[in-house]
PDB file of C-alpha atoms in Angstrom:
ATOM      1  CA  MET A   1      -2.293   8.292 -17.438  1.00 81.00           C
ATOM      2  CA  ALA A   2      -5.796   8.551 -15.960  1.00 90.00           C
ATOM      3  CA  ILE A   3      -6.437   6.958 -12.564  1.00 92.00           C
ATOM      4  CA  THR A   4      -9.474   5.599 -10.731  1.00 93.00           C
ATOM      5  CA  LEU A   5     -10.147   5.867  -6.998  1.00 94.00           C
ATOM      6  CA  ARG A   6     -13.162   4.185  -5.365  1.00 91.00           C
ATOM      7  CA  VAL A   7     -14.301   5.050  -1.841  1.00 93.00           C
ATOM      8  CA  LEU A   8     -14.755   1.865   0.192  1.00 89.00           C
ATOM      9  CA  ASP A   9     -15.488   3.435   3.573  1.00 90.00           C
ATOM     10  CA  GLY A  10     -16.229   6.789   5.154  1.00 90.00           C
ATOM     11  CA  ALA A  11     -18.862   9.447   4.573  1.00 91.00           C
ATOM     12  CA  ASP A  12     -18.291   9.287   0.805  1.00 92.00           C
ATOM     13  CA  ARG A  13     -18.556   5.493   0.635  1.00 90.00           C
ATOM     14  CA  GLY A  14     -19.634   4.293  -2.810  1.00 88.00           C
ATOM     15  CA  ARG A  15     -18.317   7.271  -4.747  1.00 89.00           C
ATOM     16  CA  VAL A  16     -16.144   6.488  -7.765  1.00 92.00           C
ATOM     17  CA  TYR A  17     -13.647   8.989  -9.118  1.00 93.00           C
ATOM     18  CA  GLY A  18     -12.738   7.665 -12.548  1.00 90.00           C
ATOM     19  CA  ASP A  19     -10.435   8.884 -15.301  1.00 88.00           C
ATOM     20  CA  VAL A  20      -8.833  11.522 -13.064  1.00 92.00           C
ATOM     21  CA  SER A  21      -5.623  12.885 -14.569  1.00 93.00           C
ATOM     22  CA  PRO A  22      -2.607  13.324 -12.283  1.00 93.00           C
ATOM     23  CA  PRO A  23      -1.452  15.254 -10.432  1.00 94.00           C
ATOM     24  CA  VAL A  24      -4.365  14.535  -8.088  1.00 96.00           C
ATOM     25  CA  THR A  25      -4.798  16.027  -4.625  1.00 96.00           C
ATOM     26  CA  VAL A  26      -7.168  14.584  -2.030  1.00 97.00           C
ATOM     27  CA  GLY A  27      -8.418  16.534   0.979  1.00 96.00           C
ATOM     28  CA  ARG A  28     -11.463  17.958   2.681  1.00 95.00           C
ATOM     29  CA  GLU A  29     -11.237  21.478   1.230  1.00 95.00           C
ATOM     30  CA  GLU A  30     -12.471  22.841  -2.078  1.00 94.00           C
ATOM     31  CA  GLY A  31      -9.708  23.086  -4.636  1.00 94.00           C
ATOM     32  CA  ASN A  32      -8.692  19.439  -4.330  1.00 95.00           C
ATOM     33  CA  SER A  33      -9.131  17.110  -7.282  1.00 95.00           C
ATOM     34  CA  ILE A  34     -11.069  14.853  -4.873  1.00 95.00           C
ATOM     35  CA  GLN A  35     -12.838  16.470  -1.918  1.00 95.00           C
ATOM     36  CA  LEU A  36     -13.818  14.144   0.945  1.00 96.00           C
ATOM     37  CA  ASN A  37     -16.413  14.814   3.635  1.00 95.00           C
ATOM     38  CA  ASP A  38     -14.229  13.648   6.511  1.00 95.00           C
ATOM     39  CA  GLU A  39     -13.224  15.889   9.417  1.00 95.00           C
ATOM     40  CA  ARG A  40     -10.182  13.688  10.127  1.00 96.00           C
ATOM     41  CA  VAL A  41      -8.832  14.342   6.641  1.00 97.00           C
ATOM     42  CA  SER A  42      -6.528  17.348   6.335  1.00 97.00           C
ATOM     43  CA  ARG A  43      -7.377  20.305   4.108  1.00 96.00           C
ATOM     44  CA  PHE A  44      -4.848  19.062   1.542  1.00 97.00           C
ATOM     45  CA  HIS A  45      -4.043  15.538   2.680  1.00 97.00           C
ATOM     46  CA  LEU A  46      -2.195  13.713  -0.086  1.00 97.00           C
ATOM     47  CA  LYS A  47      -1.075  13.999  -3.683  1.00 96.00           C
ATOM     48  CA  ILE A  48      -0.752  11.417  -6.453  1.00 96.00           C
ATOM     49  CA  GLN A  49       1.530  12.328  -9.331  1.00 95.00           C
ATOM     50  CA  GLU A  50       3.114  10.581 -12.293  1.00 93.00           C
ATOM     51  CA  ASP A  51       6.876  10.164 -12.378  1.00 91.00           C
ATOM     52  CA  HIS A  52       8.726   8.038 -14.957  1.00 86.00           C
ATOM     53  CA  GLU A  53       5.524   6.127 -15.835  1.00 87.00           C
ATOM     54  CA  LYS A  54       4.861   5.320 -12.176  1.00 91.00           C
ATOM     55  CA  LEU A  55       2.210   6.805  -9.911  1.00 94.00           C
ATOM     56  CA  VAL A  56       3.630   8.125  -6.665  1.00 95.00           C
ATOM     57  CA  LEU A  57       1.550   8.961  -3.573  1.00 96.00           C
ATOM     58  CA  THR A  58       2.909  11.626  -1.228  1.00 95.00           C
ATOM     59  CA  ASP A  59       1.445  12.467   2.176  1.00 95.00           C
ATOM     60  CA  LEU A  60       1.300  16.276   2.395  1.00 95.00           C
ATOM     61  CA  GLU A  61       2.323  16.315   6.074  1.00 92.00           C
ATOM     62  CA  SER A  62      -1.277  15.607   7.038  1.00 95.00           C
ATOM     63  CA  THR A  63      -2.353  15.754  10.680  1.00 94.00           C
ATOM     64  CA  ASN A  64      -3.490  12.130  10.942  1.00 95.00           C
ATOM     65  CA  GLY A  65      -1.232  10.579   8.327  1.00 95.00           C
ATOM     66  CA  THR A  66      -1.817   8.248   5.396  1.00 95.00           C
ATOM     67  CA  LYS A  67      -1.681   4.455   5.227  1.00 94.00           C
ATOM     68  CA  VAL A  68      -1.297   2.196   2.200  1.00 92.00           C
ATOM     69  CA  ASN A  69      -2.370  -1.399   2.822  1.00 89.00           C
ATOM     70  CA  GLY A  70      -2.258  -0.721   6.571  1.00 88.00           C
ATOM     71  CA  GLU A  71       1.267   0.715   6.653  1.00 89.00           C
ATOM     72  CA  ASP A  72       1.996   4.346   7.562  1.00 92.00           C
ATOM     73  CA  ILE A  73       3.699   6.017   4.613  1.00 91.00           C
ATOM     74  CA  GLN A  74       5.098   9.339   3.521  1.00 92.00           C
ATOM     75  CA  LEU A  75       5.945   8.312  -0.039  1.00 93.00           C
ATOM     76  CA  ARG A  76       4.781   5.210  -1.935  1.00 92.00           C
ATOM     77  CA  ILE A  77       4.574   3.910  -5.509  1.00 92.00           C
ATOM     78  CA  LEU A  78       0.960   2.821  -6.030  1.00 93.00           C
ATOM     79  CA  ARG A  79      -0.113  -0.486  -7.563  1.00 91.00           C
ATOM     80  CA  TYR A  80      -3.601  -1.422  -8.704  1.00 91.00           C
ATOM     81  CA  GLY A  81      -5.562  -2.846  -5.781  1.00 88.00           C
ATOM     82  CA  ASP A  82      -3.781  -0.805  -3.103  1.00 91.00           C
ATOM     83  CA  MET A  83      -5.962   0.462  -0.251  1.00 91.00           C
ATOM     84  CA  ILE A  84      -5.333   4.040   0.851  1.00 94.00           C
ATOM     85  CA  THR A  85      -6.536   5.054   4.316  1.00 95.00           C
ATOM     86  CA  LEU A  86      -6.835   8.702   5.303  1.00 96.00           C
ATOM     87  CA  GLY A  87      -8.918   9.783   8.262  1.00 95.00           C
ATOM     88  CA  ARG A  88     -12.009   7.586   8.378  1.00 94.00           C
ATOM     89  CA  SER A  89     -11.990   7.129   4.608  1.00 94.00           C
ATOM     90  CA  VAL A  90     -10.630   4.162   2.672  1.00 93.00           C
ATOM     91  CA  LEU A  91      -9.934   4.464  -1.055  1.00 93.00           C
ATOM     92  CA  LEU A  92      -9.245   1.614  -3.475  1.00 91.00           C
ATOM     93  CA  PHE A  93      -6.757   2.442  -6.221  1.00 93.00           C
ATOM     94  CA  GLY A  94      -7.590   1.184  -9.703  1.00 89.00           C
ATOM     95  CA  SER A  95     -10.600   0.199 -11.775  1.00 88.00           C
ATOM     96  CA  ARG A  96     -11.983  -3.346 -11.795  1.00 84.00           C
ATOM     97  CA  ASP A  97     -10.234  -4.025 -15.116  1.00 86.00           C
ATOM     98  CA  GLU A  98      -6.902  -2.672 -13.862  1.00 89.00           C
ATOM     99  CA  ILE A  99      -7.041  -4.789 -10.704  1.00 86.00           C
ATOM    100  CA  ALA A 100      -8.096  -7.825 -12.768  1.00 83.00           C
ATOM    101  CA  GLY A 101      -5.086  -7.277 -15.013  1.00 85.00           C
ATOM    102  CA  ARG A 102      -2.718  -7.184 -12.054  1.00 84.00           C
ATOM    103  CA  LEU A 103      -4.249 -10.333 -10.558  1.00 82.00           C
ATOM    104  CA  ALA A 104      -3.965 -12.088 -13.906  1.00 81.00           C
ATOM    105  CA  ASP A 105      -0.283 -11.106 -14.186  1.00 81.00           C
ATOM    106  CA  MET A 106       0.371 -12.371 -10.661  1.00 77.00           C
ATOM    107  CA  ARG A 107      -1.459 -15.620 -11.402  1.00 75.00           C
ATOM    108  CA  ARG A 108       0.527 -16.189 -14.594  1.00 74.00           C
ATOM    109  CA  GLY A 109       3.764 -15.490 -12.720  1.00 69.00           C
ATOM    110  CA  SER A 110       2.780 -17.944  -9.985  1.00 61.00           C
ATOM    111  CA  ALA A 111       1.850 -20.597 -12.551  1.00 56.00           C
ATOM    112  CA  ALA A 112       5.103 -20.070 -14.450  1.00 57.00           C
ATOM    113  CA  ALA A 113       7.088 -20.583 -11.254  1.00 54.00           C
ATOM    114  CA  ARG A 114       5.270 -23.887 -10.724  1.00 51.00           C
ATOM    115  CA  GLY A 115       5.631 -24.878 -14.387  1.00 51.00           C
ATOM    116  CA  THR A 116       1.863 -25.285 -14.759  1.00 44.00           C
ATOM    117  CA  ILE A 117       0.963 -22.814 -17.519  1.00 42.00           C
ATOM    118  CA  ASP A 118      -1.663 -24.215 -19.895  1.00 44.00           C
ATOM    119  CA  PRO A 119      -2.206 -22.023 -23.006  1.00 40.00           C
ATOM    120  CA  SER A 120      -5.645 -23.531 -23.500  1.00 41.00           C
ATOM    121  CA  SER A 121      -6.788 -22.974 -19.933  1.00 44.00           C
ATOM    122  CA  LYS A 122      -9.804 -20.894 -19.005  1.00 44.00           C
ATOM    123  CA  ALA A 123      -7.382 -18.545 -17.221  1.00 43.00           C
ATOM    124  CA  LYS A 124      -6.191 -17.274 -20.599  1.00 45.00           C
ATOM    125  CA  ARG A 125      -9.740 -16.825 -21.859  1.00 42.00           C
ATOM    126  CA  SER A 126     -10.853 -14.932 -18.741  1.00 48.00           C
ATOM    127  CA  ALA A 127      -7.771 -12.856 -17.960  1.00 46.00           C
ATOM    128  CA  GLY A 128      -9.691  -9.574 -17.911  1.00 50.00           C
ATOM    129  CA  SER A 129     -12.497 -10.637 -15.578  1.00 61.00           C
ATOM    130  CA  LEU A 130     -12.206  -9.454 -11.985  1.00 62.00           C
ATOM    131  CA  ASP A 131     -15.003 -11.802 -10.924  1.00 59.00           C
ATOM    132  CA  PHE A 132     -13.017 -14.695 -12.396  1.00 56.00           C
ATOM    133  CA  ASP A 133      -9.777 -13.623 -10.735  1.00 57.00           C
ATOM    134  CA  LEU A 134     -11.403 -13.257  -7.329  1.00 57.00           C
ATOM    135  CA  GLN A 135     -12.824 -16.784  -7.621  1.00 55.00           C
ATOM    136  CA  TRP A 136      -9.676 -18.387  -9.058  1.00 49.00           C
ATOM    137  CA  GLU A 137      -9.515 -21.854  -7.504  1.00 48.00           C
ATOM    138  CA  GLY A 138      -6.468 -22.828  -5.497  1.00 47.00           C
ATOM    139  CA  ASP A 139      -4.954 -19.334  -5.423  1.00 51.00           C
ATOM    140  CA  ASP A 140      -5.926 -18.069  -1.983  1.00 51.00           C
ATOM    141  CA  ASP A 141      -2.287 -17.218  -1.367  1.00 54.00           C
ATOM    142  CA  LEU A 142      -2.202 -15.211  -4.589  1.00 51.00           C
ATOM    143  CA  GLN A 143      -5.122 -13.067  -3.472  1.00 50.00           C
ATOM    144  CA  ALA A 144      -3.442 -12.537  -0.114  1.00 55.00           C
ATOM    145  CA  THR A 145      -0.327 -11.218  -1.827  1.00 54.00           C
ATOM    146  CA  LEU A 146      -2.291  -8.489  -3.601  1.00 60.00           C
ATOM    147  CA  HIS A 147      -1.807  -6.252  -0.566  1.00 60.00           C
ATOM    148  CA  SER A 148       1.532  -7.637   0.552  1.00 57.00           C
ATOM    149  CA  ILE A 149       4.792  -5.748   0.283  1.00 57.00           C
ATOM    150  CA  GLU A 150       6.338  -6.487  -3.101  1.00 63.00           C
ATOM    151  CA  PRO A 151      10.057  -6.310  -3.833  1.00 70.00           C
ATOM    152  CA  PRO A 152      10.598  -2.789  -5.188  1.00 74.00           C
ATOM    153  CA  GLU A 153      12.403  -2.016  -8.408  1.00 79.00           C
ATOM    154  CA  LEU A 154      15.725  -0.242  -8.276  1.00 81.00           C
ATOM    155  CA  PRO A 155      15.484   3.430  -9.270  1.00 82.00           C
ATOM    156  CA  ASP A 156      16.464   4.222 -12.817  1.00 81.00           C
ATOM    157  CA  ARG A 157      18.039   7.332 -14.333  1.00 83.00           C
ATOM    158  CA  MET A 158      20.528   7.585 -11.470  1.00 86.00           C
ATOM    159  CA  SER A 159      23.786   9.443 -11.878  1.00 88.00           C
ATOM    160  CA  PRO A 160      26.987   7.419 -11.303  1.00 86.00           C
ATOM    161  CA  GLY A 161      27.387   9.112  -7.930  1.00 89.00           C
ATOM    162  CA  GLN A 162      23.837   8.273  -6.858  1.00 88.00           C
ATOM    163  CA  ALA A 163      24.248   4.664  -8.023  1.00 86.00           C
ATOM    164  CA  ALA A 164      27.463   4.400  -6.000  1.00 88.00           C
ATOM    165  CA  GLN A 165      25.756   5.805  -2.892  1.00 89.00           C
ATOM    166  CA  LEU A 166      22.858   3.351  -3.249  1.00 87.00           C
ATOM    167  CA  ALA A 167      25.251   0.430  -3.772  1.00 88.00           C
ATOM    168  CA  GLU A 168      27.183   1.440  -0.651  1.00 89.00           C
ATOM    169  CA  LEU A 169      23.985   1.642   1.386  1.00 89.00           C
ATOM    170  CA  ILE A 170      22.733  -1.754   0.212  1.00 89.00           C
ATOM    171  CA  GLU A 171      26.137  -3.312   0.841  1.00 88.00           C
ATOM    172  CA  TYR A 172      26.154  -1.917   4.393  1.00 89.00           C
ATOM    173  CA  ILE A 173      22.745  -3.465   5.117  1.00 89.00           C
ATOM    174  CA  HIS A 174      23.744  -6.734   3.437  1.00 87.00           C
ATOM    175  CA  ILE A 175      26.905  -7.087   5.526  1.00 88.00           C
ATOM    176  CA  ARG A 176      25.071  -6.310   8.781  1.00 86.00           C
ATOM    177  CA  ILE A 177      22.375  -8.897   8.013  1.00 86.00           C
ATOM    178  CA  ARG A 178      24.958 -11.472   6.865  1.00 84.00           C
ATOM    179  CA  ASN A 179      26.890 -11.123  10.124  1.00 85.00           C
ATOM    180  CA  LEU A 180      23.686 -11.527  12.132  1.00 83.00           C
ATOM    181  CA  MET A 181      22.612 -14.587  10.125  1.00 80.00           C
ATOM    182  CA  ASN A 182      26.046 -16.201  10.604  1.00 81.00           C
ATOM    183  CA  SER A 183      25.653 -15.806  14.365  1.00 81.00           C
ATOM    184  CA  VAL A 184      22.314 -17.644  14.524  1.00 78.00           C
ATOM    185  CA  GLU A 185      22.235 -20.879  16.500  1.00 77.00           C
ATOM    186  CA  THR A 186      19.670 -23.637  16.012  1.00 75.00           C
ATOM    187  CA  GLU A 187      17.850 -25.371  18.836  1.00 73.00           C
ATOM    188  CA  GLY A 188      16.385 -28.853  18.921  1.00 69.00           C
ATOM    189  CA  LYS A 189      15.934 -30.287  15.460  1.00 67.00           C
ATOM    190  CA  GLY A 190      16.526 -26.990  13.760  1.00 62.00           C
ATOM    191  CA  GLU A 191      12.930 -25.836  13.974  1.00 72.00           C
ATOM    192  CA  GLN A 192      13.879 -22.800  16.051  1.00 77.00           C
ATOM    193  CA  VAL A 193      16.785 -20.385  15.906  1.00 76.00           C
ATOM    194  CA  LYS A 194      18.277 -18.307  18.705  1.00 79.00           C
ATOM    195  CA  LEU A 195      19.937 -14.889  18.915  1.00 79.00           C
ATOM    196  CA  ASP A 196      21.712 -13.704  22.026  1.00 77.00           C
ATOM    197  CA  LEU A 197      20.880 -10.310  23.500  1.00 72.00           C
ATOM    198  CA  GLN A 198      23.769  -8.490  21.820  1.00 76.00           C
ATOM    199  CA  GLN A 199      22.792  -9.878  18.388  1.00 81.00           C
ATOM    200  CA  TRP A 200      19.142  -8.990  19.000  1.00 80.00           C
ATOM    201  CA  GLN A 201      20.156  -5.435  19.849  1.00 76.00           C
ATOM    202  CA  GLY A 202      22.202  -5.344  16.647  1.00 82.00           C
ATOM    203  CA  LEU A 203      19.079  -6.289  14.674  1.00 84.00           C
ATOM    204  CA  LEU A 204      17.050  -3.592  16.420  1.00 78.00           C
ATOM    205  CA  ASP A 205      19.804  -1.060  15.719  1.00 82.00           C
ATOM    206  CA  LEU A 206      19.732  -1.989  12.026  1.00 84.00           C
ATOM    207  CA  GLN A 207      15.943  -1.513  11.960  1.00 82.00           C
ATOM    208  CA  SER A 208      16.392   1.875  13.632  1.00 78.00           C
ATOM    209  CA  ARG A 209      18.942   2.932  11.028  1.00 83.00           C
ATOM    210  CA  LEU A 210      16.606   1.857   8.222  1.00 84.00           C
ATOM    211  CA  ALA A 211      13.806   3.911   9.789  1.00 75.00           C
ATOM    212  CA  GLU A 212      16.137   6.915   9.882  1.00 77.00           C
ATOM    213  CA  TYR A 213      17.104   6.392   6.240  1.00 82.00           C
ATOM    214  CA  LEU A 214      13.420   6.170   5.246  1.00 78.00           C
ATOM    215  CA  ARG A 215      12.608   9.375   7.087  1.00 75.00           C
ATOM    216  CA  ALA A 216      15.566  11.172   5.532  1.00 81.00           C
ATOM    217  CA  VAL A 217      14.517  10.102   2.030  1.00 81.00           C
ATOM    218  CA  SER A 218      10.716  10.311   2.123  1.00 75.00           C
ATOM    219  CA  GLY A 219       9.641  11.747   5.479  1.00 64.00           C
ATOM    220  CA  PRO A 220       8.669  15.307   6.375  1.00 60.00           C
ATOM    221  CA  HIS A 221      11.600  17.697   6.393  1.00 59.00           C
ATOM    222  CA  ASP A 222      11.922  19.614   9.656  1.00 54.00           C
TER     223      ASP A 222
END
């Protein structure tokens, strides 16, 4: 599975690294698959590797960190159109055709949800055109979701024990959120909701626990 990375910003702006076979390392030192001229990029900054037909980005405990679509990450499954920020450099993941394909899939999914698919429409005839997808009328929200957080897929190939652990974790989060939602009170005509201080602290505690889980799973190991 060859990948394409295009440099949007930084000293190497305009460079295109196409048909690069994973695993791919990006950094400022020779020996990387992609070497960037950026003093804020670590010697070996990040790695992209294939795993179960998905492309996974891993931050190699870089000094200044890595962001995907503006969010600090340690580990992330990449999707065409994702923006990767490291140092002063910004990379766009995917070729024009790959990003056009993802936009077309998202547009078809949005149209299916609205019940407005037309097999004879120009959308079907132009599905592979990025210029068409970027100018698709009435789908400003669709373009905005290109870099939004998408619901992740559940991991596959889990052992029964791992599946049980994941189910227990999700159930714990679900119960905590359900209890918080049941405690919400509405104000006025229902346009606003209210949490008391104890409930608000419970929500913050849940966020803290999730952050700890994320670090334990994908963060740097001390």
